[in-house]
Amino acid sequence: MDQPLSVPPGRDLRLADFDPDFTAGLDRDTAEAETRRHCDALDELAYRLFAEAKRAVVVVLQGIDTSGKDGTIRMLASGISPQCLAVKSFKAPSALELSHDFLWRVHAAIPPHGTIGVFNRSHYEDVVVVRVRKLVPKDVWQDRYAQINAFEKLLHDGGLTFVKCFLHISKKEQRQRLEDRLKDPKKQWKLGPDDLADRERWDDFQKAYDDALTECNTPHAPWHVVPADKKWYRNLVVARIVRQTLERLDPKFPKFDSSLLTKLD
Amino acid sequence: MDQPLSVPPGRDLRLADFDPDFTAGLDRDTAEAETRRHCDALDELAYRLFAEAKRAVVVVLQGIDTSGKDGTIRMLASGISPQCLAVKSFKAPSALELSHDFLWRVHAAIPPHGTIGVFNRSHYEDVVVVRVRKLVPKDVWQDRYAQINAFEKLLHDGGLTFVKCFLHISKKEQRQRLEDRLKDPKKQWKLGPDDLADRERWDDFQKAYDDALTECNTPHAPWHVVPADKKWYRNLVVARIVRQTLERLDPKFPKFDSSLLTKLD
């Protein structure tokens, strides 16, 4: 039995309906072996997309702190050659970025044809964290849902395929991961008071994500809710979705002028 | 015994003095095991550079077609986390890029503090291919040596460390690799008439590289000539140089506010 990873566009998407600890009855070893097979397939598929150079893919990774965005990127990078991959992290916007509309910096980071982009956070921060921390008025962030949908449609019509993944962890699992980070000399430097403050607004974040995932769950760019309490299951789900997406695109190598073979000295 | 990988700044650097098939007497298995150890160390060192976020590194990869730039990048990416790495490929310049000075697009691609950039080709194309194909007058490309040295000094003074690697293969090895590519359905699409035409100007390219590597072999950004006929020895040499560079920089984790530990709900 398989938990639904997505809901039909137009229907309410509620994170509370999804089990963050779901693993489809798999054990870790089985899942990791299957993930490895997906990554091997991704290597070849991504290279064909690169060779064809007519279409692009963006994997959007959203999720609260510690949900596993970096780990997911590392898994994808283990399968896909660096020349075919473009990782982009969206941090708090700079003064220059804030002097433009919120999609300006995102548009600039869209990967060229032939490339798989991976967004570590994205324009969805502009309807979630911005809303929870009250950085812009309500009418501004509310208008953004339609703006995002139109933007993603433009890109979709231009040959870009979105793979939007929400990495879904429980509040309990986040506590464990924050504690691990706070005790690890190699990880604790990443944490500041803001991270703990965001945890106090857990319910506000879940509500903001419910709305964003519902409003921007479109036929041309649907959302996937990825159970992420188990890192190995999260990796398996994302690897499988990206692989299935590329198999559907089925990119082809360009034609080759075989007369070149006779011209090598 | 070890072939010298570099020559003192100010002295003539001649590629003919370096054996592209040099392997220091190592066999493939030993070299690959050592490369793997370097990559494991790179993972931790790169993460410390990322955490410290005060300095950056750029690995410049130059070499003729088939010299192994993509393969070297893949090796580095196997060791270094994507969040710490920024790969940039410099292709033939666009109309916009050509409407600026030749270093404009390079400056824009310099990695931010905390990041290891890898340049697949670089501004050295502007004193090599541009010269061989006579794309600009001689006085223009000749002036570029000093311009490059001043540019690299600026970046060096700003906390950037250059690791400039010339991947050195023989004309015979290139023939083998071109033939392999021409016969491989997954690789042949990459080749066009230009690639074979460049091979006919082999000696011109070697001379242009001799001059560029001599003129831009500075104390703040020296060149390394990497024997690259054997891919496994090339990987070992580059992994070792990058590791040694990072060990010399010895980046530190930032201080941590341990009072946060008591504030987790």
Short mmCIF file of C-alpha atoms in Angstrom, two decimals:
data_model
loop_
_atom_site.label_atom_id
_atom_site.label_comp_id
_atom_site.label_asym_id
_atom_site.label_seq_id
_atom_site.Cartn_x
_atom_site.Cartn_y
_atom_site.Cartn_z
CA MET A 1 0.00 0.00 0.00
CA ASP A 2 1.26 3.44 -0.90
CA GLN A 3 0.43 6.73 0.73
CA PRO A 4 -0.75 9.25 -1.87
CA LEU A 5 2.11 11.66 -2.49
CA SER A 6 -0.02 14.29 -4.11
CA VAL A 7 -3.61 15.44 -4.27
CA PRO A 8 -5.56 16.47 -7.38
CA PRO A 9 -5.20 20.18 -8.22
CA GLY A 10 -8.04 22.25 -6.81
CA ARG A 11 -8.53 20.07 -3.73
CA ASP A 12 -7.33 21.12 -0.30
CA LEU A 13 -3.91 19.81 0.59
CA ARG A 14 -3.41 19.40 4.34
CA LEU A 15 -0.06 18.27 5.71
CA ALA A 16 -1.83 16.72 8.72
CA ASP A 17 -3.28 14.13 6.31
CA PHE A 18 0.21 12.85 5.45
CA ASP A 19 2.26 10.64 7.77
CA PRO A 20 5.84 11.99 7.93
CA ASP A 21 7.05 8.61 9.21
CA PHE A 22 5.52 6.59 6.34
CA THR A 23 7.92 4.05 4.80
CA ALA A 24 5.59 1.79 2.76
CA GLY A 25 6.71 -1.16 4.91
CA LEU A 26 10.24 -1.02 3.50
CA ASP A 27 13.40 -1.49 5.54
CA ARG A 28 16.41 0.74 5.24
CA ASP A 29 18.67 -1.63 3.27
CA THR A 30 16.04 -2.38 0.66
CA ALA A 31 15.23 1.31 0.25
CA GLU A 32 18.89 2.30 -0.07
CA ALA A 33 19.56 -0.34 -2.70
CA GLU A 34 16.56 0.84 -4.70
CA THR A 35 17.67 4.48 -4.36
CA ARG A 36 21.09 3.50 -5.69
CA ARG A 37 19.46 1.93 -8.76
CA HIS A 38 17.43 5.07 -9.35
CA CYS A 39 20.59 7.19 -9.09
CA ASP A 40 22.37 5.01 -11.64
CA ALA A 41 19.45 5.45 -14.02
CA LEU A 42 19.41 9.19 -13.32
CA ASP A 43 23.03 9.47 -14.39
CA GLU A 44 22.21 8.25 -17.90
CA LEU A 45 18.88 10.10 -18.16
CA ALA A 46 20.42 13.39 -17.06
CA TYR A 47 23.22 12.99 -19.57
CA ARG A 48 20.69 12.44 -22.37
CA LEU A 49 18.82 15.59 -21.27
CA PHE A 50 22.15 17.45 -21.38
CA ALA A 51 23.00 16.10 -24.84
CA GLU A 52 19.56 16.90 -26.23
CA ALA A 53 19.72 20.43 -24.73
CA LYS A 54 16.11 21.31 -25.54
CA ARG A 55 14.36 21.05 -22.17
CA ALA A 56 15.15 21.56 -18.51
CA VAL A 57 13.96 20.34 -15.11
CA VAL A 58 13.79 22.11 -11.76
CA VAL A 59 13.54 20.15 -8.54
CA VAL A 60 12.13 22.52 -5.91
CA LEU A 61 12.90 21.45 -2.34
CA GLN A 62 10.91 23.06 0.43
CA GLY A 63 10.54 22.11 4.07
CA ILE A 64 11.13 23.47 7.53
CA ASP A 65 14.61 23.59 9.09
CA THR A 66 16.27 20.15 9.38
CA SER A 67 13.75 18.58 6.97
CA GLY A 68 16.65 17.27 4.88
CA LYS A 69 17.03 19.58 1.89
CA ASP A 70 20.85 19.41 1.92
CA GLY A 71 20.86 15.63 2.30
CA THR A 72 18.43 15.24 -0.59
CA ILE A 73 20.65 17.39 -2.80
CA ARG A 74 23.66 15.32 -1.86
CA MET A 75 21.77 12.17 -2.89
CA LEU A 76 20.81 13.66 -6.27
CA ALA A 77 24.38 14.88 -6.84
CA SER A 78 25.66 11.39 -6.15
CA GLY A 79 23.76 10.19 -9.21
CA ILE A 80 23.89 13.11 -11.62
CA SER A 81 27.07 14.41 -13.24
CA PRO A 82 28.01 17.97 -12.18
CA GLN A 83 27.87 19.21 -15.79
CA CYS A 84 24.17 18.29 -15.93
CA LEU A 85 23.26 19.71 -12.51
CA ALA A 86 22.83 23.26 -11.18
CA VAL A 87 22.23 23.62 -7.45
CA LYS A 88 20.88 26.97 -6.27
CA SER A 89 20.33 27.91 -2.63
CA PHE A 90 17.95 30.77 -1.95
CA LYS A 91 18.98 32.55 1.22
CA ALA A 92 17.44 35.66 2.77
CA PRO A 93 17.21 38.12 -0.15
CA SER A 94 19.95 40.74 -0.59
CA ALA A 95 19.25 44.47 -0.81
CA LEU A 96 19.54 44.22 -4.61
CA GLU A 97 17.13 41.30 -4.74
CA LEU A 98 14.65 43.11 -2.50
CA SER A 99 14.73 46.07 -4.88
CA HIS A 100 13.06 43.82 -7.50
CA ASP A 101 9.86 41.78 -7.57
CA PHE A 102 10.13 38.51 -5.63
CA LEU A 103 10.42 36.34 -8.76
CA TRP A 104 13.31 38.29 -10.32
CA ARG A 105 16.06 36.34 -8.60
CA VAL A 106 14.24 33.07 -9.21
CA HIS A 107 13.89 33.68 -12.94
CA ALA A 108 17.61 34.46 -13.14
CA ALA A 109 18.39 31.10 -11.53
CA ILE A 110 16.26 28.97 -13.86
CA PRO A 111 18.59 26.38 -15.43
CA PRO A 112 19.28 26.50 -19.17
CA HIS A 113 18.03 23.74 -21.51
CA GLY A 114 19.78 20.47 -20.87
CA THR A 115 20.21 21.09 -17.16
CA ILE A 116 18.56 19.81 -14.00
CA GLY A 117 18.30 22.64 -11.50
CA VAL A 118 17.84 21.93 -7.82
CA PHE A 119 16.41 24.75 -5.72
CA ASN A 120 17.28 24.62 -2.02
CA ARG A 121 14.31 26.74 -0.95
CA SER A 122 12.62 28.85 -3.61
CA HIS A 123 9.94 31.44 -4.31
CA TYR A 124 7.75 29.50 -1.90
CA GLU A 125 9.62 31.18 0.95
CA ASP A 126 7.87 34.35 -0.25
CA VAL A 127 4.47 32.93 0.66
CA VAL A 128 5.53 31.04 3.78
CA VAL A 129 8.32 32.51 5.93
CA VAL A 130 7.43 36.00 4.72
CA ARG A 131 3.85 35.40 5.87
CA VAL A 132 4.70 33.82 9.22
CA ARG A 133 7.23 36.50 10.11
CA LYS A 134 4.89 39.21 8.78
CA LEU A 135 7.53 40.67 6.44
CA VAL A 136 4.94 41.88 3.92
CA PRO A 137 1.21 42.71 4.25
CA LYS A 138 -1.39 39.97 3.76
CA ASP A 139 -2.70 41.29 0.43
CA VAL A 140 0.86 41.15 -0.98
CA TRP A 141 1.56 37.52 -0.13
CA GLN A 142 -1.97 36.47 -1.08
CA ASP A 143 -1.53 37.89 -4.60
CA ARG A 144 1.64 35.85 -4.97
CA TYR A 145 -0.14 32.51 -5.36
CA ALA A 146 -1.55 33.56 -8.73
CA GLN A 147 1.74 35.22 -9.68
CA ILE A 148 3.62 32.02 -8.92
CA ASN A 149 1.16 29.92 -10.92
CA ALA A 150 1.47 32.22 -13.94
CA PHE A 151 5.29 32.24 -13.64
CA GLU A 152 5.48 28.45 -13.44
CA LYS A 153 3.11 28.17 -16.42
CA LEU A 154 5.36 30.43 -18.49
CA LEU A 155 8.36 28.27 -17.69
CA HIS A 156 6.42 25.05 -18.27
CA ASP A 157 5.32 26.27 -21.71
CA GLY A 158 8.97 27.04 -22.47
CA GLY A 159 10.05 23.45 -21.91
CA LEU A 160 10.71 23.37 -18.18
CA THR A 161 9.38 20.57 -15.98
CA PHE A 162 8.86 21.28 -12.29
CA VAL A 163 9.34 18.61 -9.63
CA LYS A 164 8.13 20.30 -6.46
CA CYS A 165 8.85 18.33 -3.29
CA PHE A 166 7.80 19.25 0.22
CA LEU A 167 9.98 17.36 2.70
CA HIS A 168 7.55 16.53 5.48
CA ILE A 169 8.91 15.86 8.99
CA SER A 170 7.15 15.70 12.34
CA LYS A 171 7.67 18.16 15.17
CA LYS A 172 9.11 15.35 17.25
CA GLU A 173 11.64 14.41 14.57
CA GLN A 174 12.69 18.05 14.22
CA ARG A 175 13.37 18.20 17.96
CA GLN A 176 15.67 15.19 17.66
CA ARG A 177 17.51 16.67 14.68
CA LEU A 178 17.94 20.07 16.33
CA GLU A 179 19.29 18.41 19.45
CA ASP A 180 21.73 16.36 17.35
CA ARG A 181 22.90 19.51 15.61
CA LEU A 182 23.30 21.45 18.82
CA LYS A 183 25.55 18.71 20.20
CA ASP A 184 27.63 18.14 17.06
CA PRO A 185 30.73 20.39 16.88
CA LYS A 186 30.57 20.16 13.08
CA LYS A 187 26.93 21.20 12.83
CA GLN A 188 26.14 23.46 15.78
CA TRP A 189 27.60 26.57 14.08
CA LYS A 190 24.66 26.50 11.65
CA LEU A 191 22.11 27.17 14.37
CA GLY A 192 21.08 30.53 15.73
CA PRO A 193 18.24 31.89 17.86
CA ASP A 194 16.10 32.35 14.69
CA ASP A 195 15.94 28.60 14.15
CA LEU A 196 14.53 27.96 17.59
CA ALA A 197 12.16 30.92 17.22
CA ASP A 198 10.77 29.42 13.98
CA ARG A 199 10.13 26.17 15.84
CA GLU A 200 7.92 28.06 18.29
CA ARG A 201 5.77 29.07 15.31
CA TRP A 202 5.44 25.46 14.10
CA ASP A 203 1.67 25.60 13.64
CA ASP A 204 1.87 28.87 11.72
CA PHE A 205 4.37 27.32 9.33
CA GLN A 206 2.23 24.23 8.79
CA LYS A 207 -0.79 26.42 8.04
CA ALA A 208 1.20 28.61 5.62
CA TYR A 209 2.45 25.48 3.84
CA ASP A 210 -1.06 24.00 3.69
CA ASP A 211 -2.25 27.12 1.89
CA ALA A 212 0.77 27.45 -0.42
CA LEU A 213 0.68 23.79 -1.42
CA THR A 214 -3.07 23.97 -2.02
CA GLU A 215 -3.03 27.22 -4.00
CA CYS A 216 -0.01 26.34 -6.15
CA ASN A 217 -0.80 22.67 -6.79
CA THR A 218 -1.40 23.03 -10.53
CA PRO A 219 -1.63 20.49 -13.37
CA HIS A 220 1.55 21.94 -14.93
CA ALA A 221 3.49 22.01 -11.63
CA PRO A 222 2.01 19.73 -8.96
CA TRP A 223 3.32 19.37 -5.41
CA HIS A 224 4.59 16.11 -3.90
CA VAL A 225 4.50 15.62 -0.13
CA VAL A 226 7.53 13.48 0.72
CA PRO A 227 7.50 11.55 4.03
CA ALA A 228 10.86 12.64 5.47
CA ASP A 229 11.17 11.44 9.06
CA LYS A 230 13.27 8.57 7.67
CA LYS A 231 16.06 10.00 5.54
CA TRP A 232 16.41 6.80 3.54
CA TYR A 233 12.74 6.76 2.62
CA ARG A 234 12.81 10.46 1.70
CA ASN A 235 15.78 9.79 -0.63
CA LEU A 236 14.01 6.88 -2.24
CA VAL A 237 10.85 8.88 -2.92
CA VAL A 238 12.66 11.89 -4.41
CA ALA A 239 15.00 9.73 -6.52
CA ARG A 240 12.01 7.82 -7.88
CA ILE A 241 9.98 10.93 -8.73
CA VAL A 242 12.92 12.57 -10.53
CA ARG A 243 13.67 9.38 -12.43
CA GLN A 244 10.04 8.93 -13.49
CA THR A 245 9.95 12.56 -14.62
CA LEU A 246 13.02 12.12 -16.81
CA GLU A 247 11.76 8.82 -18.20
CA ARG A 248 8.57 10.57 -19.22
CA LEU A 249 10.59 13.29 -20.97
CA ASP A 250 12.66 10.56 -22.66
CA PRO A 251 15.44 12.85 -23.99
CA LYS A 252 17.34 11.76 -27.13
CA PHE A 253 20.96 12.08 -28.20
CA PRO A 254 21.36 14.45 -31.19
CA LYS A 255 22.08 13.03 -34.64
CA PHE A 256 25.74 12.43 -35.47
CA ASP A 257 27.62 13.07 -38.70
CA SER A 258 29.32 9.70 -39.14
CA SER A 259 31.56 10.96 -41.95
CA LEU A 260 33.69 12.49 -39.17
CA LEU A 261 34.92 8.96 -38.40
CA THR A 262 36.95 8.93 -41.64
CA LYS A 263 38.52 12.33 -40.97
CA LEU A 264 40.57 11.52 -37.84
CA ASP A 265 44.32 11.66 -38.52
CA MET B 1 60.78 10.04 -7.66
CA ASP B 2 58.29 12.77 -8.57
CA GLN B 3 58.07 14.79 -11.75
CA PRO B 4 58.02 18.52 -10.91
CA LEU B 5 54.44 19.68 -11.32
CA SER B 6 55.29 23.34 -11.50
CA VAL B 7 58.19 25.62 -12.33
CA PRO B 8 59.31 28.70 -10.39
CA PRO B 9 57.55 31.89 -11.53
CA GLY B 10 59.60 33.83 -14.08
CA ARG B 11 61.14 30.73 -15.64
CA ASP B 12 60.02 29.34 -19.01
CA LEU B 13 57.40 26.64 -18.72
CA ARG B 14 57.49 24.23 -21.68
CA LEU B 15 54.93 21.45 -21.93
CA ALA B 16 57.42 19.35 -23.88
CA ASP B 17 59.44 19.07 -20.65
CA PHE B 18 56.58 17.25 -18.91
CA ASP B 19 55.71 13.61 -19.56
CA PRO B 20 51.92 13.29 -20.03
CA ASP B 21 52.15 9.57 -19.27
CA PHE B 22 54.00 10.01 -15.96
CA THR B 23 52.52 7.94 -13.09
CA ALA B 24 55.28 8.06 -10.43
CA GLY B 25 55.54 4.28 -10.64
CA LEU B 26 52.06 3.80 -9.15
CA ASP B 27 49.53 1.26 -10.33
CA ARG B 28 45.88 2.07 -10.90
CA ASP B 29 44.44 0.39 -7.79
CA THR B 30 46.87 2.09 -5.43
CA ALA B 31 46.25 5.47 -7.06
CA GLU B 32 42.47 5.09 -6.92
CA ALA B 33 42.55 4.12 -3.25
CA GLU B 34 44.67 7.16 -2.45
CA THR B 35 42.38 9.43 -4.48
CA ARG B 36 39.43 8.11 -2.49
CA ARG B 37 41.20 9.01 0.77
CA HIS B 38 41.88 12.52 -0.54
CA CYS B 39 38.21 12.90 -1.51
CA ASP B 40 37.08 11.85 1.97
CA ALA B 41 39.38 14.47 3.46
CA LEU B 42 38.15 17.05 0.95
CA ASP B 43 34.59 16.51 2.10
CA GLU B 44 35.42 17.64 5.63
CA LEU B 45 37.82 20.41 4.58
CA ALA B 46 35.32 21.87 2.11
CA TYR B 47 32.62 21.83 4.75
CA ARG B 48 34.88 23.73 7.16
CA LEU B 49 35.58 26.32 4.42
CA PHE B 50 31.81 26.62 3.91
CA ALA B 51 31.16 27.02 7.64
CA GLU B 52 33.93 29.60 8.07
CA ALA B 53 32.67 31.55 5.00
CA LYS B 54 35.61 33.93 4.88
CA ARG B 55 37.67 32.64 1.95
CA ALA B 56 37.12 30.89 -1.36
CA VAL B 57 39.02 28.62 -3.74
CA VAL B 58 38.88 28.37 -7.53
CA VAL B 59 40.14 25.28 -9.29
CA VAL B 60 40.88 26.30 -12.90
CA LEU B 61 40.91 23.37 -15.32
CA GLN B 62 42.47 23.92 -18.72
CA GLY B 63 43.55 21.46 -21.40
CA ILE B 64 42.85 20.57 -24.98
CA ASP B 65 39.75 18.62 -26.03
CA THR B 66 39.46 15.18 -24.35
CA SER B 67 42.10 16.07 -21.74
CA GLY B 68 39.70 15.08 -18.97
CA LYS B 69 38.18 18.26 -17.57
CA ASP B 70 34.71 16.75 -17.13
CA GLY B 71 36.11 13.60 -15.53
CA THR B 72 38.19 15.64 -13.09
CA ILE B 73 35.13 17.65 -12.08
CA ARG B 74 33.18 14.47 -11.53
CA MET B 75 35.96 13.21 -9.23
CA LEU B 76 35.96 16.45 -7.20
CA ALA B 77 32.15 16.40 -6.98
CA SER B 78 32.29 12.85 -5.64
CA GLY B 79 34.19 14.17 -2.61
CA ILE B 80 32.76 17.63 -2.02
CA SER B 81 29.16 18.34 -0.98
CA PRO B 82 27.13 20.25 -3.61
CA GLN B 83 26.44 23.09 -1.19
CA CYS B 84 30.19 23.77 -0.95
CA LEU B 85 30.88 23.47 -4.68
CA ALA B 86 30.13 25.73 -7.68
CA VAL B 87 30.96 24.32 -11.10
CA LYS B 88 31.11 26.82 -13.96
CA SER B 89 31.66 25.89 -17.62
CA PHE B 90 32.92 28.63 -19.89
CA LYS B 91 31.65 28.04 -23.42
CA ALA B 92 32.15 30.25 -26.48
CA PRO B 93 31.17 33.74 -25.26
CA SER B 94 27.65 35.02 -25.94
CA ALA B 95 26.95 38.31 -27.73
CA LEU B 96 26.37 39.95 -24.33
CA GLU B 97 29.65 38.60 -22.97
CA LEU B 98 31.53 39.75 -26.06
CA SER B 99 30.16 43.25 -25.54
CA HIS B 100 32.24 43.44 -22.33
CA ASP B 101 35.94 43.03 -21.54
CA PHE B 102 37.04 39.38 -21.50
CA LEU B 103 37.23 39.17 -17.69
CA TRP B 104 33.68 40.46 -17.07
CA ARG B 105 32.00 37.08 -17.25
CA VAL B 106 34.79 35.48 -15.24
CA HIS B 107 34.51 37.98 -12.42
CA ALA B 108 30.75 37.36 -12.27
CA ALA B 109 31.42 33.63 -11.85
CA ILE B 110 33.92 33.93 -8.98
CA PRO B 111 32.52 31.86 -6.09
CA PRO B 112 31.46 33.60 -2.87
CA HIS B 113 33.37 33.11 0.39
CA GLY B 114 32.99 29.58 1.70
CA THR B 115 32.73 28.01 -1.73
CA ILE B 116 35.05 25.99 -3.95
CA GLY B 117 34.53 27.03 -7.55
CA VAL B 118 35.61 24.75 -10.38
CA PHE B 119 36.14 26.41 -13.75
CA ASN B 120 35.74 24.12 -16.77
CA ARG B 121 37.85 26.30 -19.08
CA SER B 122 38.38 29.91 -18.04
CA HIS B 123 39.88 33.25 -19.05
CA TYR B 124 42.87 31.30 -20.35
CA GLU B 125 40.82 30.48 -23.44
CA ASP B 126 41.18 34.19 -24.22
CA VAL B 127 44.94 33.86 -24.62
CA VAL B 128 44.95 30.39 -26.19
CA VAL B 129 42.06 29.46 -28.50
CA VAL B 130 41.52 33.12 -29.34
CA ARG B 131 45.17 33.36 -30.39
CA VAL B 132 45.30 30.10 -32.36
CA ARG B 133 42.09 30.85 -34.23
CA LYS B 134 43.16 34.49 -34.70
CA LEU B 135 39.95 35.86 -33.18
CA VAL B 136 41.65 39.03 -31.88
CA PRO B 137 44.85 40.86 -32.98
CA LYS B 138 48.17 39.88 -31.44
CA ASP B 139 48.58 43.07 -29.39
CA VAL B 140 45.20 42.41 -27.77
CA TRP B 141 45.91 38.89 -26.55
CA GLN B 142 49.46 39.81 -25.57
CA ASP B 143 48.18 42.55 -23.25
CA ARG B 144 45.93 40.01 -21.59
CA TYR B 145 48.75 38.23 -19.71
CA ALA B 146 49.32 41.29 -17.53
CA GLN B 147 45.57 41.89 -17.23
CA ILE B 148 45.05 38.31 -16.05
CA ASN B 149 47.88 38.58 -13.53
CA ALA B 150 46.45 41.81 -12.09
CA PHE B 151 42.94 40.30 -11.97
CA GLU B 152 44.12 37.17 -10.19
CA LYS B 153 46.12 39.31 -7.74
CA LEU B 154 43.02 41.33 -6.89
CA LEU B 155 41.10 38.15 -6.16
CA HIS B 156 43.99 36.63 -4.23
CA ASP B 157 44.21 39.74 -2.03
CA GLY B 158 40.47 39.42 -1.40
CA GLY B 159 40.84 35.94 0.08
CA LEU B 160 40.61 33.73 -3.01
CA THR B 161 43.08 30.90 -3.59
CA PHE B 162 43.70 29.78 -7.16
CA VAL B 163 44.48 26.15 -8.01
CA LYS B 164 45.33 26.30 -11.72
CA CYS B 165 45.70 22.87 -13.34
CA PHE B 166 46.70 22.19 -16.92
CA LEU B 167 45.62 18.66 -17.86
CA HIS B 168 48.45 17.47 -20.06
CA ILE B 169 47.79 14.67 -22.57
CA SER B 170 49.82 13.47 -25.56
CA LYS B 171 48.76 13.78 -29.18
CA LYS B 172 48.63 10.00 -29.37
CA GLU B 173 46.34 9.71 -26.33
CA GLN B 174 44.04 12.38 -27.80
CA ARG B 175 43.73 10.33 -31.00
CA GLN B 176 42.64 7.31 -28.97
CA ARG B 177 40.10 9.31 -26.99
CA LEU B 178 38.66 11.00 -30.09
CA GLU B 179 38.33 7.62 -31.77
CA ASP B 180 36.59 6.21 -28.69
CA ARG B 181 34.18 9.14 -28.67
CA LEU B 182 33.45 8.88 -32.38
CA LYS B 183 32.49 5.23 -31.95
CA ASP B 184 30.45 5.62 -28.74
CA PRO B 185 26.75 6.36 -29.43
CA LYS B 186 26.58 8.16 -26.08
CA LYS B 187 29.55 10.42 -26.77
CA GLN B 188 29.76 10.99 -30.52
CA TRP B 189 27.12 13.77 -30.51
CA LYS B 190 29.64 15.98 -28.67
CA LEU B 191 32.04 16.05 -31.61
CA GLY B 192 31.91 18.34 -34.60
CA PRO B 193 34.28 19.35 -37.40
CA ASP B 194 35.78 22.07 -35.16
CA ASP B 195 37.22 19.48 -32.79
CA LEU B 196 39.13 17.74 -35.54
CA ALA B 197 40.24 21.09 -36.99
CA ASP B 198 41.72 22.06 -33.60
CA ARG B 199 43.69 18.81 -33.58
CA GLU B 200 45.33 19.83 -36.86
CA ARG B 201 46.63 22.92 -35.04
CA TRP B 202 48.09 20.83 -32.19
CA ASP B 203 51.50 22.51 -32.26
CA ASP B 204 49.94 25.99 -32.27
CA PHE B 205 47.93 25.10 -29.18
CA GLN B 206 50.97 23.71 -27.36
CA LYS B 207 52.91 26.90 -28.13
CA ALA B 208 50.02 29.11 -26.99
CA TYR B 209 49.80 27.13 -23.74
CA ASP B 210 53.58 27.31 -23.21
CA ASP B 211 53.37 31.09 -23.39
CA ALA B 212 50.22 31.45 -21.29
CA LEU B 213 51.51 29.11 -18.57
CA THR B 214 54.85 30.91 -18.52
CA GLU B 215 53.45 34.45 -18.49
CA CYS B 216 50.74 33.78 -15.90
CA ASN B 217 52.71 31.51 -13.57
CA THR B 218 52.76 33.90 -10.61
CA PRO B 219 53.60 33.45 -6.92
CA HIS B 220 49.98 34.26 -5.99
CA ALA B 221 48.50 31.93 -8.64
CA PRO B 222 50.96 29.33 -9.93
CA TRP B 223 50.23 26.75 -12.63
CA HIS B 224 50.38 22.99 -12.14
CA VAL B 225 51.02 20.72 -15.11
CA VAL B 226 49.08 17.51 -14.44
CA PRO B 227 50.13 14.34 -16.30
CA ALA B 228 46.78 13.25 -17.74
CA ASP B 229 47.30 10.36 -20.16
CA LYS B 230 46.23 8.09 -17.30
CA LYS B 231 42.92 9.27 -15.92
CA TRP B 232 43.54 7.66 -12.53
CA TYR B 233 46.87 9.43 -12.09
CA ARG B 234 45.37 12.75 -13.19
CA ASN B 235 42.61 12.35 -10.58
CA LEU B 236 45.14 11.54 -7.88
CA VAL B 237 47.26 14.60 -8.65
CA VAL B 238 44.35 17.04 -8.72
CA ALA B 239 42.75 15.58 -5.58
CA ARG B 240 46.08 15.87 -3.75
CA ILE B 241 46.73 19.46 -4.82
CA VAL B 242 43.23 20.59 -3.82
CA ARG B 243 43.50 18.79 -0.49
CA GLN B 244 46.90 20.30 0.27
CA THR B 245 45.57 23.74 -0.62
CA LEU B 246 42.66 23.41 1.79
CA GLU B 247 44.86 21.99 4.53
CA ARG B 248 47.10 25.03 4.18
CA LEU B 249 44.06 27.32 4.49
CA ASP B 250 42.95 25.31 7.55
CA PRO B 251 39.42 26.77 7.80
CA LYS B 252 37.71 26.83 11.22
CA PHE B 253 34.15 26.33 12.35
CA PRO B 254 32.60 29.57 13.73
CA LYS B 255 32.09 29.94 17.47
CA PHE B 256 28.85 28.56 18.83
CA ASP B 257 26.53 30.03 21.45
CA SER B 258 26.14 27.00 23.73
CA SER B 259 23.32 28.63 25.71
CA LEU B 260 21.07 27.62 22.79
CA LEU B 261 21.29 24.05 24.07
CA THR B 262 19.10 24.95 27.04
CA LYS B 263 16.46 26.68 24.91
CA LEU B 264 15.19 23.73 22.88
CA ASP B 265 11.60 22.86 23.77
#
